[in-house]
Structure formats: C-alpha cells, structure tokens
Short mmCIF file of N, CA and C in Angstrom, two decimals:
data_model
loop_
_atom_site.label_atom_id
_atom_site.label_comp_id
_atom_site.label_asym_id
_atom_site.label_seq_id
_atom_site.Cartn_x
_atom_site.Cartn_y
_atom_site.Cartn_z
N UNK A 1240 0.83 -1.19 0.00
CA UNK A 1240 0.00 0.00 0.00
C UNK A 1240 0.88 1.24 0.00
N UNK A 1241 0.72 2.21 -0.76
CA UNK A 1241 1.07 3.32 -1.20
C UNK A 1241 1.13 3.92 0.15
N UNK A 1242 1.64 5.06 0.39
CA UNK A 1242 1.78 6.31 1.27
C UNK A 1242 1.14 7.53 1.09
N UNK A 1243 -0.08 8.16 1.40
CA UNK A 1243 0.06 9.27 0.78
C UNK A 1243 0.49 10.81 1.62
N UNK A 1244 1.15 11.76 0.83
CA UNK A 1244 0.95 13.24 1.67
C UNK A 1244 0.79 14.00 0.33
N UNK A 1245 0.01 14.90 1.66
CA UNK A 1245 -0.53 16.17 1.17
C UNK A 1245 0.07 17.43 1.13
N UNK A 1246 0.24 18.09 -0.28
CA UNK A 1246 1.03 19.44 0.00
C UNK A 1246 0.01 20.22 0.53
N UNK A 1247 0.45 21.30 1.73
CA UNK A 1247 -0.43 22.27 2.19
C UNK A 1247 -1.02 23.11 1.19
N UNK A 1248 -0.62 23.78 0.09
CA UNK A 1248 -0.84 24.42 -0.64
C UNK A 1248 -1.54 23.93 -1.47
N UNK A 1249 -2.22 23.27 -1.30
CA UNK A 1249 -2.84 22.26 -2.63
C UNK A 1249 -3.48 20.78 -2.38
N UNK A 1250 -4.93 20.36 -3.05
CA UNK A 1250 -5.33 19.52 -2.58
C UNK A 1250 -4.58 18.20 -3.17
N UNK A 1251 -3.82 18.07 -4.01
CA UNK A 1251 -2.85 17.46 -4.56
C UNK A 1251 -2.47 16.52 -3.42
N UNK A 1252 -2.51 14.82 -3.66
CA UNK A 1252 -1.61 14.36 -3.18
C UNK A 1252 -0.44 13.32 -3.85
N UNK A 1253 0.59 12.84 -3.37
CA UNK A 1253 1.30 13.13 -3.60
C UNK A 1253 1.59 11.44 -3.04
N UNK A 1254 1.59 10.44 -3.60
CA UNK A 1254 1.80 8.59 -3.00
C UNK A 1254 3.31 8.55 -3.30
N UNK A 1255 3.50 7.76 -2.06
CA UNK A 1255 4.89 7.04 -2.59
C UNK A 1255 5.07 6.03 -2.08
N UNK A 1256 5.38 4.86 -3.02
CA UNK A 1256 5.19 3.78 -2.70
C UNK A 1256 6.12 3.34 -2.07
N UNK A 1257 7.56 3.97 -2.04
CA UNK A 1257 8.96 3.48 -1.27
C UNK A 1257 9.26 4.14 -0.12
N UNK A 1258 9.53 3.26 0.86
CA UNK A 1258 9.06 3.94 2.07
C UNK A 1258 10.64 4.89 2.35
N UNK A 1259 11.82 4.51 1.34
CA UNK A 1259 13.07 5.44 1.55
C UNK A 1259 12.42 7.15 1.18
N UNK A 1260 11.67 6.51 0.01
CA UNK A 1260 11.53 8.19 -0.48
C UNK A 1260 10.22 8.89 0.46
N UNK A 1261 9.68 8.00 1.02
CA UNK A 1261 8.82 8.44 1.73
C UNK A 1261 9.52 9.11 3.16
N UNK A 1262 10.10 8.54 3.75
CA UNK A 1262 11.11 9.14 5.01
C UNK A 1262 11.71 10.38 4.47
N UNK A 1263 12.68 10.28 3.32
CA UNK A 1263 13.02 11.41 2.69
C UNK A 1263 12.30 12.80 3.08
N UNK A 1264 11.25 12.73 2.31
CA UNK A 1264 10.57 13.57 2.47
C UNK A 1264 9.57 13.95 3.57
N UNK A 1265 9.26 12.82 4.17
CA UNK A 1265 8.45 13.36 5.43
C UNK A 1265 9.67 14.06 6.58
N UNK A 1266 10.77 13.37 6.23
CA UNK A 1266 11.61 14.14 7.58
C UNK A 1266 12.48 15.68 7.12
N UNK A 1267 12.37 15.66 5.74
CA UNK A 1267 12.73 17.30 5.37
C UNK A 1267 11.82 18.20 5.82
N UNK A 1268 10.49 17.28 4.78
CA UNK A 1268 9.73 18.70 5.31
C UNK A 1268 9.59 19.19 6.92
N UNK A 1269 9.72 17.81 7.98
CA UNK A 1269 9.29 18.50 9.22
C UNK A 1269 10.94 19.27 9.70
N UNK A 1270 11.97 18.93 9.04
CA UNK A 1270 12.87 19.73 9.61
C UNK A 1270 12.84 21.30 9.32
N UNK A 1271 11.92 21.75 8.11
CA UNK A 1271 11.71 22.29 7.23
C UNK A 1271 11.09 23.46 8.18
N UNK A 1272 10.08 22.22 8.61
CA UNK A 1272 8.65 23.08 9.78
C UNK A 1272 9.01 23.25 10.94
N UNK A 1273 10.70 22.74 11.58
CA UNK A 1273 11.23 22.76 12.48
C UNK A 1273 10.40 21.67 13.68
N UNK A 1274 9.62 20.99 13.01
CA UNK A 1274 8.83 19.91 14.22
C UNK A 1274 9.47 18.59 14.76
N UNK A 1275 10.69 19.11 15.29
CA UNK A 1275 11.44 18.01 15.70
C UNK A 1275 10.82 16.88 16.61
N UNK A 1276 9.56 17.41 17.49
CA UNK A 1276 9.03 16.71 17.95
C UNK A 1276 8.04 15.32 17.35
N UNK A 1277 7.73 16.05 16.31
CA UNK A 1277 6.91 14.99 15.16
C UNK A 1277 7.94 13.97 14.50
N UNK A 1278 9.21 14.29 14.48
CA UNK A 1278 10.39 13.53 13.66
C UNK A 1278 10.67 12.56 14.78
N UNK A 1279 10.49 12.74 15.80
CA UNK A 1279 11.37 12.49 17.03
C UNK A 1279 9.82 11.06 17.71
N UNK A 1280 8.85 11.53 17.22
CA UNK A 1280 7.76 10.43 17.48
C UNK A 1280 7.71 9.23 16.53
N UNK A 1281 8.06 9.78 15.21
CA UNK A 1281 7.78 8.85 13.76
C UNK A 1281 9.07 8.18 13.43
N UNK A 1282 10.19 8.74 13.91
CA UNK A 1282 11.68 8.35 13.15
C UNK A 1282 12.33 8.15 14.74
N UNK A 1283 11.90 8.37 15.75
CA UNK A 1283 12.67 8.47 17.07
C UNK A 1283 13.82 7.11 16.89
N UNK A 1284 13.28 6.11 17.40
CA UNK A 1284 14.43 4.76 17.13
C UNK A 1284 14.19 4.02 16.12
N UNK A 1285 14.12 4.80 14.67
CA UNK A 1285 14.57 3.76 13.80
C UNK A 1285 15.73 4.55 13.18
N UNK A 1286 16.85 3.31 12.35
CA UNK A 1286 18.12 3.41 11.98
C UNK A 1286 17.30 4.38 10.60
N UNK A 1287 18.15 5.09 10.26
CA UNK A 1287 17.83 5.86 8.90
C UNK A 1287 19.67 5.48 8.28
N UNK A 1288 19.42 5.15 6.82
CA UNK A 1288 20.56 4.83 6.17
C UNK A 1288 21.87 5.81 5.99
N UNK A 1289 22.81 5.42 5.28
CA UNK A 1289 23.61 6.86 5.10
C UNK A 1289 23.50 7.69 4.45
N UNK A 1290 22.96 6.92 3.07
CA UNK A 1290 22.36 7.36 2.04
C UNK A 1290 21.82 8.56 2.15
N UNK A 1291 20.40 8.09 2.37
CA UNK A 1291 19.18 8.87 3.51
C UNK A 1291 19.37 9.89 3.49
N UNK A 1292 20.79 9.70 4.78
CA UNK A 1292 21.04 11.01 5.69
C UNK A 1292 21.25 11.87 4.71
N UNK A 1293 22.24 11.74 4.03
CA UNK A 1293 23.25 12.48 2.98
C UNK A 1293 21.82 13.78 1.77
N UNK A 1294 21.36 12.21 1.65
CA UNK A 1294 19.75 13.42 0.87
C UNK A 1294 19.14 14.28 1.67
N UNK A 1295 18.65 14.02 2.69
CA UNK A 1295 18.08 14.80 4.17
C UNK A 1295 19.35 16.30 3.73
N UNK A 1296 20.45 15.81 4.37
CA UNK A 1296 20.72 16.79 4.43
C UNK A 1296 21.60 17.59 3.25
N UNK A 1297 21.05 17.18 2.36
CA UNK A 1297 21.55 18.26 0.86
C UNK A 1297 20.33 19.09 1.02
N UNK A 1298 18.86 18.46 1.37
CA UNK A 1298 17.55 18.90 0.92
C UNK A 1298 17.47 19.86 1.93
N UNK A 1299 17.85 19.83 3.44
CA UNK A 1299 17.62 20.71 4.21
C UNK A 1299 19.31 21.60 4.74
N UNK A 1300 20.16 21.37 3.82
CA UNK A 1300 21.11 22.19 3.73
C UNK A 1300 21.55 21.81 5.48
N UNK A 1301 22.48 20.77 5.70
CA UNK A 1301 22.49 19.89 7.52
C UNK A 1301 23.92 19.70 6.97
N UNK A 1302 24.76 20.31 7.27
CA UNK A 1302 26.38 19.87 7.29
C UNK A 1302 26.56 18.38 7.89
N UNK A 1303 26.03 18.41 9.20
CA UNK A 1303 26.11 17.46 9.77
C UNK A 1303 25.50 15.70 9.51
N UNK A 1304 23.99 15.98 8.55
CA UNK A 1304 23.07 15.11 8.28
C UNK A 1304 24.53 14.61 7.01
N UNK A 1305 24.41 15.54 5.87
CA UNK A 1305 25.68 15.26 4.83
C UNK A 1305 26.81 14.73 5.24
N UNK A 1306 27.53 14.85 6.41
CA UNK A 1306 28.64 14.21 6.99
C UNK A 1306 28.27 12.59 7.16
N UNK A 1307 27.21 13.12 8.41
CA UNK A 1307 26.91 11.31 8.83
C UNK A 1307 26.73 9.91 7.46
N UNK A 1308 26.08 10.99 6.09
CA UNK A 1308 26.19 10.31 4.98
C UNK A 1308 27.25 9.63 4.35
N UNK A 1309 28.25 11.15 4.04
CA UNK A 1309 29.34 10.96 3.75
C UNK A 1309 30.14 9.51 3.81
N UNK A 1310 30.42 9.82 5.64
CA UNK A 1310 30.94 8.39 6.35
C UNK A 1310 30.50 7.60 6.43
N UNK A 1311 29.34 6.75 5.55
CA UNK A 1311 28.66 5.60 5.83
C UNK A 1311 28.30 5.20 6.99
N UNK A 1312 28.05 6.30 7.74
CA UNK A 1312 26.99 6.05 9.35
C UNK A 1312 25.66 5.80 9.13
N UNK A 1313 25.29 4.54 9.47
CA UNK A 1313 23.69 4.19 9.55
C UNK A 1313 23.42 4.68 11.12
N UNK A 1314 22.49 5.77 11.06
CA UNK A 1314 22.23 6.70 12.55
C UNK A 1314 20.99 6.20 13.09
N UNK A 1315 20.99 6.50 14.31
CA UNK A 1315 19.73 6.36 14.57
C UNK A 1315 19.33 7.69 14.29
N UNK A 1316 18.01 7.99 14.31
CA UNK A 1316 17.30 9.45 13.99
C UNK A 1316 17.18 10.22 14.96
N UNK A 1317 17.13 9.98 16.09
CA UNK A 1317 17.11 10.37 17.40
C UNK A 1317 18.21 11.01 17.82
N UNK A 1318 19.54 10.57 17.79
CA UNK A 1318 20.91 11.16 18.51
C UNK A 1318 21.27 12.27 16.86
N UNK A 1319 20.59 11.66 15.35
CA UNK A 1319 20.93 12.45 14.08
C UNK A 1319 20.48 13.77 14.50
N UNK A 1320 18.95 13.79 14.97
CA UNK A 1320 18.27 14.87 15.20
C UNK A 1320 18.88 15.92 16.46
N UNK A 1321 19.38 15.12 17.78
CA UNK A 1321 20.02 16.01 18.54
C UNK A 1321 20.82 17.32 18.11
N UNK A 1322 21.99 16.60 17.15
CA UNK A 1322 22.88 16.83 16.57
C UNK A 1322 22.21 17.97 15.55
N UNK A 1323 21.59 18.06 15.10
CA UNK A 1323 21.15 19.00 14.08
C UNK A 1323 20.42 19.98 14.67
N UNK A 1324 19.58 19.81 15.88
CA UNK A 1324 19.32 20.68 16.88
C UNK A 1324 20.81 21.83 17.68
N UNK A 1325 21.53 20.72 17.79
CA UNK A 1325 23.02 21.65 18.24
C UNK A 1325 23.59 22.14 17.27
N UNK A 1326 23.14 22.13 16.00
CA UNK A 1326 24.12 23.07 14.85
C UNK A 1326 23.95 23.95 14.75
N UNK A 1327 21.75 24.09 14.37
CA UNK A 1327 21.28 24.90 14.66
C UNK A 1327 21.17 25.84 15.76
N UNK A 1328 21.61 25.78 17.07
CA UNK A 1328 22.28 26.42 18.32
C UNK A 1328 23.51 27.51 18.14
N UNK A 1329 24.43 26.65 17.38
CA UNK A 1329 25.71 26.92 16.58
C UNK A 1329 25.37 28.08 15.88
N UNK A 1330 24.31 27.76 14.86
CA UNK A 1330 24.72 28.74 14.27
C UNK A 1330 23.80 30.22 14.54
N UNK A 1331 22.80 30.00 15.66
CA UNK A 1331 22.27 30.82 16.08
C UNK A 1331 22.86 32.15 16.65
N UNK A 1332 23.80 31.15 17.46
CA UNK A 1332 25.16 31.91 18.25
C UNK A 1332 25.72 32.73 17.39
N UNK A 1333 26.46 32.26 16.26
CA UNK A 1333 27.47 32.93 15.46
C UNK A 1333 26.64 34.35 15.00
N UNK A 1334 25.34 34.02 14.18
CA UNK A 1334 24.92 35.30 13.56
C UNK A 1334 24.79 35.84 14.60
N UNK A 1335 24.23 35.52 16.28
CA UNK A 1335 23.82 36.96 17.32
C UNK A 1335 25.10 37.74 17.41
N UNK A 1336 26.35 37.01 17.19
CA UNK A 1336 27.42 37.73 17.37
C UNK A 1336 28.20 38.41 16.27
N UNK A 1337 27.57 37.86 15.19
CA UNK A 1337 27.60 38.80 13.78
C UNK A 1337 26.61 39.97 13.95
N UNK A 1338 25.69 39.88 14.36
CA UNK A 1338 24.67 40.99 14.64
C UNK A 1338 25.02 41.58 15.86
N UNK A 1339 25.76 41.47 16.79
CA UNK A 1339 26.57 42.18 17.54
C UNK A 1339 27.28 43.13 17.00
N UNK A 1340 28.45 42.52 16.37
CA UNK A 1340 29.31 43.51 15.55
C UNK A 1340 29.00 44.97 14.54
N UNK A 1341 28.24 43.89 14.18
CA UNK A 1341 27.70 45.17 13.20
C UNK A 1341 27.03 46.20 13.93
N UNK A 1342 26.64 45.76 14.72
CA UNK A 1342 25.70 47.04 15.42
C UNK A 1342 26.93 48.15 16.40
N UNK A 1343 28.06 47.17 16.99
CA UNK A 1343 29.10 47.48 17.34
C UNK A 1343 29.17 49.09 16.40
N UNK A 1344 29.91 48.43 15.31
CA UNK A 1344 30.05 49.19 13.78
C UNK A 1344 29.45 50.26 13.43
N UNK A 1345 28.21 50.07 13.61
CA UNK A 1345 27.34 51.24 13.02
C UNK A 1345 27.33 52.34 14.07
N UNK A 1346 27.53 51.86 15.37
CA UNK A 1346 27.17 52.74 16.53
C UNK A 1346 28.42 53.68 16.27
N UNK A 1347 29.81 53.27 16.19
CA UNK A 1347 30.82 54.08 16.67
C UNK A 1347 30.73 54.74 14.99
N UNK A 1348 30.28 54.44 14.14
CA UNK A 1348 30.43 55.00 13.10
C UNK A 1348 30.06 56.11 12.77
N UNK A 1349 28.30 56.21 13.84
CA UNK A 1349 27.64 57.49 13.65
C UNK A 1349 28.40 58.24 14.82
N UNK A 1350 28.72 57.68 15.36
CA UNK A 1350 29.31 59.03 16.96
C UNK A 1350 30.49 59.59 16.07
N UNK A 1351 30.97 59.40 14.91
CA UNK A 1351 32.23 60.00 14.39
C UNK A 1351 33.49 59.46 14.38
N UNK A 1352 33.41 58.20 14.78
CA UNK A 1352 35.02 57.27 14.63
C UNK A 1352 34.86 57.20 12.74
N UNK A 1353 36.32 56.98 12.05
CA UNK A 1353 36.16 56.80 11.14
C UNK A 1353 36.52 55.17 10.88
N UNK A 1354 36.66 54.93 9.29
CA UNK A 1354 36.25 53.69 9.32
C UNK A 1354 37.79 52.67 10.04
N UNK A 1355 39.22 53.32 10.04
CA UNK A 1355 40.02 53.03 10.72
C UNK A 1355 40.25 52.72 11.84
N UNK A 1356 39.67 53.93 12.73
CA UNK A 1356 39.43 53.57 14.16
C UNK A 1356 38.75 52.71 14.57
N UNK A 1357 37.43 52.22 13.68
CA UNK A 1357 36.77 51.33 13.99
C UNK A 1357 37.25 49.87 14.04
N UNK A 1358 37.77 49.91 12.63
CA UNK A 1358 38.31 48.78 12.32
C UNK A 1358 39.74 48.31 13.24
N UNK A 1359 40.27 49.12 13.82
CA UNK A 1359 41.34 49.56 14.87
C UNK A 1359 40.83 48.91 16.52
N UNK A 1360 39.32 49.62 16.65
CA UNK A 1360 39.02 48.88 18.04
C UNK A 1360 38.06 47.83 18.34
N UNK A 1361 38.09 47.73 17.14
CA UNK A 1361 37.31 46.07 17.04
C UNK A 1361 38.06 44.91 16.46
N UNK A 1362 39.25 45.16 15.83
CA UNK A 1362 40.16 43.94 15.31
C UNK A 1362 39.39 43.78 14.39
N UNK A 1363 38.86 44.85 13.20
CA UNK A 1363 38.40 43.69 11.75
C UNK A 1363 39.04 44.56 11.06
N UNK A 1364 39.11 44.16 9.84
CA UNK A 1364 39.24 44.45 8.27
C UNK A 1364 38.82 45.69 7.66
N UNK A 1365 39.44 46.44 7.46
CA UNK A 1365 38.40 47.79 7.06
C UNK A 1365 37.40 47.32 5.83
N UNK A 1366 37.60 46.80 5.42
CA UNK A 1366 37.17 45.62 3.99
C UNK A 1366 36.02 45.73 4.80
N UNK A 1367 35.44 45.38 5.86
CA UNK A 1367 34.62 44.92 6.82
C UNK A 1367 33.68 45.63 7.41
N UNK A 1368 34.66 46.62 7.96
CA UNK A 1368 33.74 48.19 8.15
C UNK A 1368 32.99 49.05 6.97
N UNK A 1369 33.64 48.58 6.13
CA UNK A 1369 33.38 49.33 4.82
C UNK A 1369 31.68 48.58 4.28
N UNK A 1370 31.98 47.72 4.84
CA UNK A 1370 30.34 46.55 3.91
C UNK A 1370 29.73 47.06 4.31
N UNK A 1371 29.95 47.16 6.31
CA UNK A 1371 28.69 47.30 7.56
C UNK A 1371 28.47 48.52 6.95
N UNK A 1372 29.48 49.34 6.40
CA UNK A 1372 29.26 51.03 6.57
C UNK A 1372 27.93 51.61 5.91
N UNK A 1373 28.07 50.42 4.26
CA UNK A 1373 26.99 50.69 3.11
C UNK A 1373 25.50 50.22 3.83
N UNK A 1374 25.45 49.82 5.08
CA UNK A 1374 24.26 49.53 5.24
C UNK A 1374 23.74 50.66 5.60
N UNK A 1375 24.35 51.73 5.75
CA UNK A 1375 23.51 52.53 6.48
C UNK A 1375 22.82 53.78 5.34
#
C-alpha cells in the first residue's frame, strides 16, 4: 500500500510507494517546519541509512546530516536529530554575534570614529567596516 501526503498548498496528493523516499521527504519537510518533535515520534528509534542522511541533508542544507552520509553512518534518527538541533544552536550563536558587531560598527560610526578607528578597536578588516558602513 502506497503512502500518501498532502502538500499544504494544494489539494494534490502526492503517493509514494517506497518507504526510503517516503522518510526522505516526510523528515525534510518537518525539519523544514522545524517539528522536531513529530520527527522524534515517527523516526525516534529507527536506523535511517547513510544514504538517507546524505539526501536529508543536501535537501535541508544539515552539514552534519551530509557528513553522517558521507561516512557511511547508519544513525539512529534520534541522537541524528540532537545533533542538528546543536548546529542549529551553533549557528544561532554565530549570527547573534555577527549581529553584535555590526551594530558594534554602526554605533561608533555614527558618533564619528572613522572607518580606521573602527576597524582599529574592534580587530576587523576595514574591507569589513566598509560593507557594515553601506548599510547605512
């Protein structure tokens, strides 16, 4: 028996009879929808292939999902999903502190530092100051 889903956008559905391509896609889209909890009920302890992973994560852009592929790790979905939860952490971090900077940037920029000094008391690149600068 076939599988079916439904695109939201449309009464269209959408069978698949292989249950690889069916995982495929049911676990992008919920990474998609961020419903780790729904992935974590349906995929919690079963092994997902390397294969799999590797598609998962081209489709949802997962360094990590693509790695576990890479290396021929058959994962469980459960410790896969942790892991992609902590990247996403990762990289939450990095942009608040990219969005730090810049704001850093813009602030001393309007009080009248020029783009040297800036780039002087923050340790970047005037290359750098110069990007943040055009935002304004």
């Amino acid at each position: 028996m076939c599988n079916e889903v439904a695109k939201k956008e449309t009464v269209k559905l959408y069978k698949f009879c292989n249950e690889d391509v069916k995982t495929v896609f049911e676990i992008s889209r919920e990474i998609f929808n961020k419903n780790f909890d729904k992935i974590f009920q349906l995929y919690g302890n079963r092994n997902v292939d390397a294969e799999l992973m590797a598609i998962i994560g081209m489709i949802t852009d997962s360094s990590k999902f693509i790695q576990q592929g890479e290396n021929k790790e058959v994962r469980n979905m459960c410790t896969a999903l942790e892991e992609l939860k902590d990247e996403g952490r990762l990289e939450g971090r990095l942009e608040g502190r990219l969005e730090g900077i810049q704001e850093s940037v813009l602030k001393l920029l309007r009080k009248g530092f020029s783009v040297l000094e800036v780039s002087n008391l923050l340790e970047l690149a005037e290359e750098e100051v110069l990007k943040i600068q055009e935002k304004i």
